[in-house]
Amino acid sequence: MHTFEDVTPGETREFGTYQMSRDEILEFATQYDPQPFHLGDDHHAPYETVIASGWHTAAVTMRMLVKEYLQDAETLGSPGLNGLRWETPVTPGDTLSVRLTFGETEPWDEHRGIVTQEIETQNGDDETVMWMEAEVLYSRDS
């Protein structure tokens, strides 16, 4: 398991692939973010097609982070984000992946350390669709 002491500032990891389907985009939007441009082809203006909710993109990103990295790390949650941007709309058929870059590390207390993480979600054209900077708590070696 990766602990605070295992984190190397500047290290980058890339992982995950997840293809967004039209049905999934519509289902998520209907349940959680029913804005017209997320709900169907007749409401997508000013976009060329229906687009995924940014919150859906964030949830898919979190799933990839957990599956590919966090399940093997001794993380203890997060006090929050320093920033979150949706830069390019996600459309049906887009295949998403994640790039995680470790930033500053700082002891939090004797049992925990905090790590700044820059997380970029990209589509198959290597365009950044979402960017966030998170503060993540890790267990410290005792």
One Martini backbone bead per residue (centre of mass of N, CA, C, O) as a GRO file, in nm:
protein
  142
    1MET     BB    1   0.097   0.036   0.021
    2HIS     BB    2   0.050   0.368  -0.020
    3THR     BB    3   0.216   0.633   0.125
    4PHE     BB    4   0.333   0.936   0.193
    5GLU     BB    5   0.641   0.840   0.153
    6ASP     BB    6   0.580   0.738  -0.160
    7VAL     BB    7   0.563   1.021  -0.254
    8THR     BB    8   0.648   1.200  -0.566
    9PRO     BB    9   0.715   1.487  -0.664
   10GLY     BB   10   0.619   1.500  -1.018
   11GLU     BB   11   0.476   1.254  -1.048
   12THR     BB   12   0.336   1.049  -1.314
   13ARG     BB   13   0.010   0.910  -1.393
   14GLU     BB   14  -0.142   0.673  -1.622
   15PHE     BB   15  -0.500   0.588  -1.665
   16GLY     BB   16  -0.743   0.445  -1.803
   17THR     BB   17  -1.065   0.350  -1.951
   18TYR     BB   18  -1.366   0.527  -2.074
   19GLN     BB   19  -1.677   0.487  -2.227
   20MET     BB   20  -1.915   0.704  -2.344
   21SER     BB   21  -2.257   0.688  -2.344
   22ARG     BB   22  -2.556   0.802  -2.428
   23ASP     BB   23  -2.730   0.654  -2.220
   24GLU     BB   24  -2.559   0.737  -1.973
   25ILE     BB   25  -2.583   1.041  -2.004
   26LEU     BB   26  -2.895   1.050  -1.983
   27GLU     BB   27  -2.927   0.907  -1.711
   28PHE     BB   28  -2.765   1.099  -1.537
   29ALA     BB   29  -2.914   1.360  -1.611
   30THR     BB   30  -3.196   1.276  -1.520
   31GLN     BB   31  -3.108   1.232  -1.216
   32TYR     BB   32  -2.870   1.491  -1.161
   33ASP     BB   33  -2.861   1.689  -1.457
   34PRO     BB   34  -3.143   1.844  -1.605
   35GLN     BB   35  -3.020   1.977  -1.848
   36PRO     BB   36  -3.091   2.020  -2.173
   37PHE     BB   37  -2.790   1.949  -2.295
   38HIS     BB   38  -2.816   1.645  -2.144
   39LEU     BB   39  -3.115   1.518  -2.267
   40GLY     BB   40  -3.088   1.583  -2.589
   41ASP     BB   41  -3.089   1.658  -2.927
   42ASP     BB   42  -3.320   1.896  -2.898
   43HIS     BB   43  -3.118   2.044  -2.646
   44HIS     BB   44  -2.793   2.109  -2.733
   45ALA     BB   45  -2.768   2.388  -2.740
   46PRO     BB   46  -2.455   2.487  -2.871
   47TYR     BB   47  -2.425   2.192  -2.947
   48GLU     BB   48  -2.395   1.911  -3.161
   49THR     BB   49  -2.457   1.747  -2.896
   50VAL     BB   50  -2.477   1.570  -2.649
   51ILE     BB   51  -2.370   1.624  -2.307
   52ALA     BB   52  -2.196   1.575  -2.038
   53SER     BB   53  -2.179   1.597  -1.727
   54GLY     BB   54  -1.943   1.707  -1.515
   55TRP     BB   55  -2.025   1.513  -1.282
   56HIS     BB   56  -1.990   1.260  -1.448
   57THR     BB   57  -1.693   1.297  -1.512
   58ALA     BB   58  -1.605   1.300  -1.214
   59ALA     BB   59  -1.709   1.013  -1.145
   60VAL     BB   60  -1.538   0.860  -1.354
   61THR     BB   61  -1.268   0.958  -1.249
   62MET     BB   62  -1.295   0.838  -0.965
   63ARG     BB   63  -1.317   0.547  -1.054
   64MET     BB   64  -1.036   0.531  -1.186
   65LEU     BB   65  -0.872   0.611  -0.937
   66VAL     BB   66  -0.958   0.377  -0.759
   67LYS     BB   67  -0.894   0.132  -0.945
   68GLU     BB   68  -0.577   0.232  -1.027
   69TYR     BB   69  -0.488   0.356  -0.717
   70LEU     BB   70  -0.647   0.393  -0.433
   71GLN     BB   71  -0.666   0.082  -0.358
   72ASP     BB   72  -0.324   0.109  -0.309
   73ALA     BB   73  -0.388   0.338  -0.097
   74GLU     BB   74  -0.343   0.534   0.208
   75THR     BB   75  -0.624   0.690   0.219
   76LEU     BB   76  -0.832   0.967   0.403
   77GLY     BB   77  -0.923   1.161   0.204
   78SER     BB   78  -1.068   1.504   0.165
   79PRO     BB   79  -1.083   1.856   0.220
   80GLY     BB   80  -1.045   1.928  -0.100
   81LEU     BB   81  -1.057   2.172  -0.349
   82ASN     BB   82  -0.879   2.417  -0.552
   83GLY     BB   83  -0.996   2.300  -0.833
   84LEU     BB   84  -1.243   2.321  -1.118
   85ARG     BB   85  -1.259   2.207  -1.468
   86TRP     BB   86  -1.442   2.236  -1.774
   87GLU     BB   87  -1.302   2.236  -2.106
   88THR     BB   88  -1.444   1.983  -2.257
   89PRO     BB   89  -1.677   1.826  -2.402
   90VAL     BB   90  -1.863   1.534  -2.347
   91THR     BB   91  -1.925   1.267  -2.571
   92PRO     BB   92  -2.042   1.030  -2.736
   93GLY     BB   93  -1.764   0.791  -2.741
   94ASP     BB   94  -1.581   0.885  -2.545
   95THR     BB   95  -1.246   0.833  -2.427
   96LEU     BB   96  -1.128   0.806  -2.105
   97SER     BB   97  -0.858   0.951  -1.907
   98VAL     BB   98  -0.583   0.961  -1.661
   99ARG     BB   99  -0.389   1.225  -1.498
  100LEU     BB  100  -0.145   1.201  -1.234
  101THR     BB  101  -0.007   1.465  -1.024
  102PHE     BB  102   0.235   1.524  -0.795
  103GLY     BB  103   0.286   1.745  -0.541
  104GLU     BB  104   0.275   1.864  -0.264
  105THR     BB  105   0.415   1.791   0.059
  106GLU     BB  106   0.263   1.751   0.399
  107PRO     BB  107   0.244   1.743   0.709
  108TRP     BB  108  -0.031   1.715   0.937
  109ASP     BB  109   0.058   1.479   1.128
  110GLU     BB  110   0.176   1.191   1.274
  111HIS     BB  111  -0.043   1.014   1.072
  112ARG     BB  112  -0.049   1.251   0.847
  113GLY     BB  113  -0.065   1.351   0.500
  114ILE     BB  114  -0.043   1.600   0.242
  115VAL     BB  115  -0.155   1.596  -0.107
  116THR     BB  116  -0.106   1.735  -0.409
  117GLN     BB  117  -0.338   1.694  -0.689
  118GLU     BB  118  -0.328   1.653  -1.035
  119ILE     BB  119  -0.624   1.619  -1.244
  120GLU     BB  120  -0.662   1.468  -1.566
  121THR     BB  121  -0.905   1.456  -1.818
  122GLN     BB  122  -0.917   1.264  -2.120
  123ASN     BB  123  -0.946   1.218  -2.443
  124GLY     BB  124  -0.869   1.056  -2.746
  125ASP     BB  125  -0.735   1.358  -2.834
  126ASP     BB  126  -0.584   1.480  -2.575
  127GLU     BB  127  -0.804   1.634  -2.433
  128THR     BB  128  -0.903   1.839  -2.190
  129VAL     BB  129  -1.206   1.798  -1.993
  130MET     BB  130  -1.066   1.782  -1.699
  131TRP     BB  131  -0.979   1.975  -1.399
  132MET     BB  132  -0.797   1.908  -1.088
  133GLU     BB  133  -0.734   2.010  -0.742
  134ALA     BB  134  -0.616   1.811  -0.473
  135GLU     BB  135  -0.650   1.722  -0.133
  136VAL     BB  136  -0.469   1.446   0.018
  137LEU     BB  137  -0.490   1.198   0.253
  138TYR     BB  138  -0.225   1.022   0.422
  139SER     BB  139  -0.061   0.783   0.549
  140ARG     BB  140   0.186   0.734   0.787
  141ASP     BB  141   0.471   0.626   0.881
  142SER     BB  142   0.538   0.484   1.221
   0.00000   0.00000   0.00000
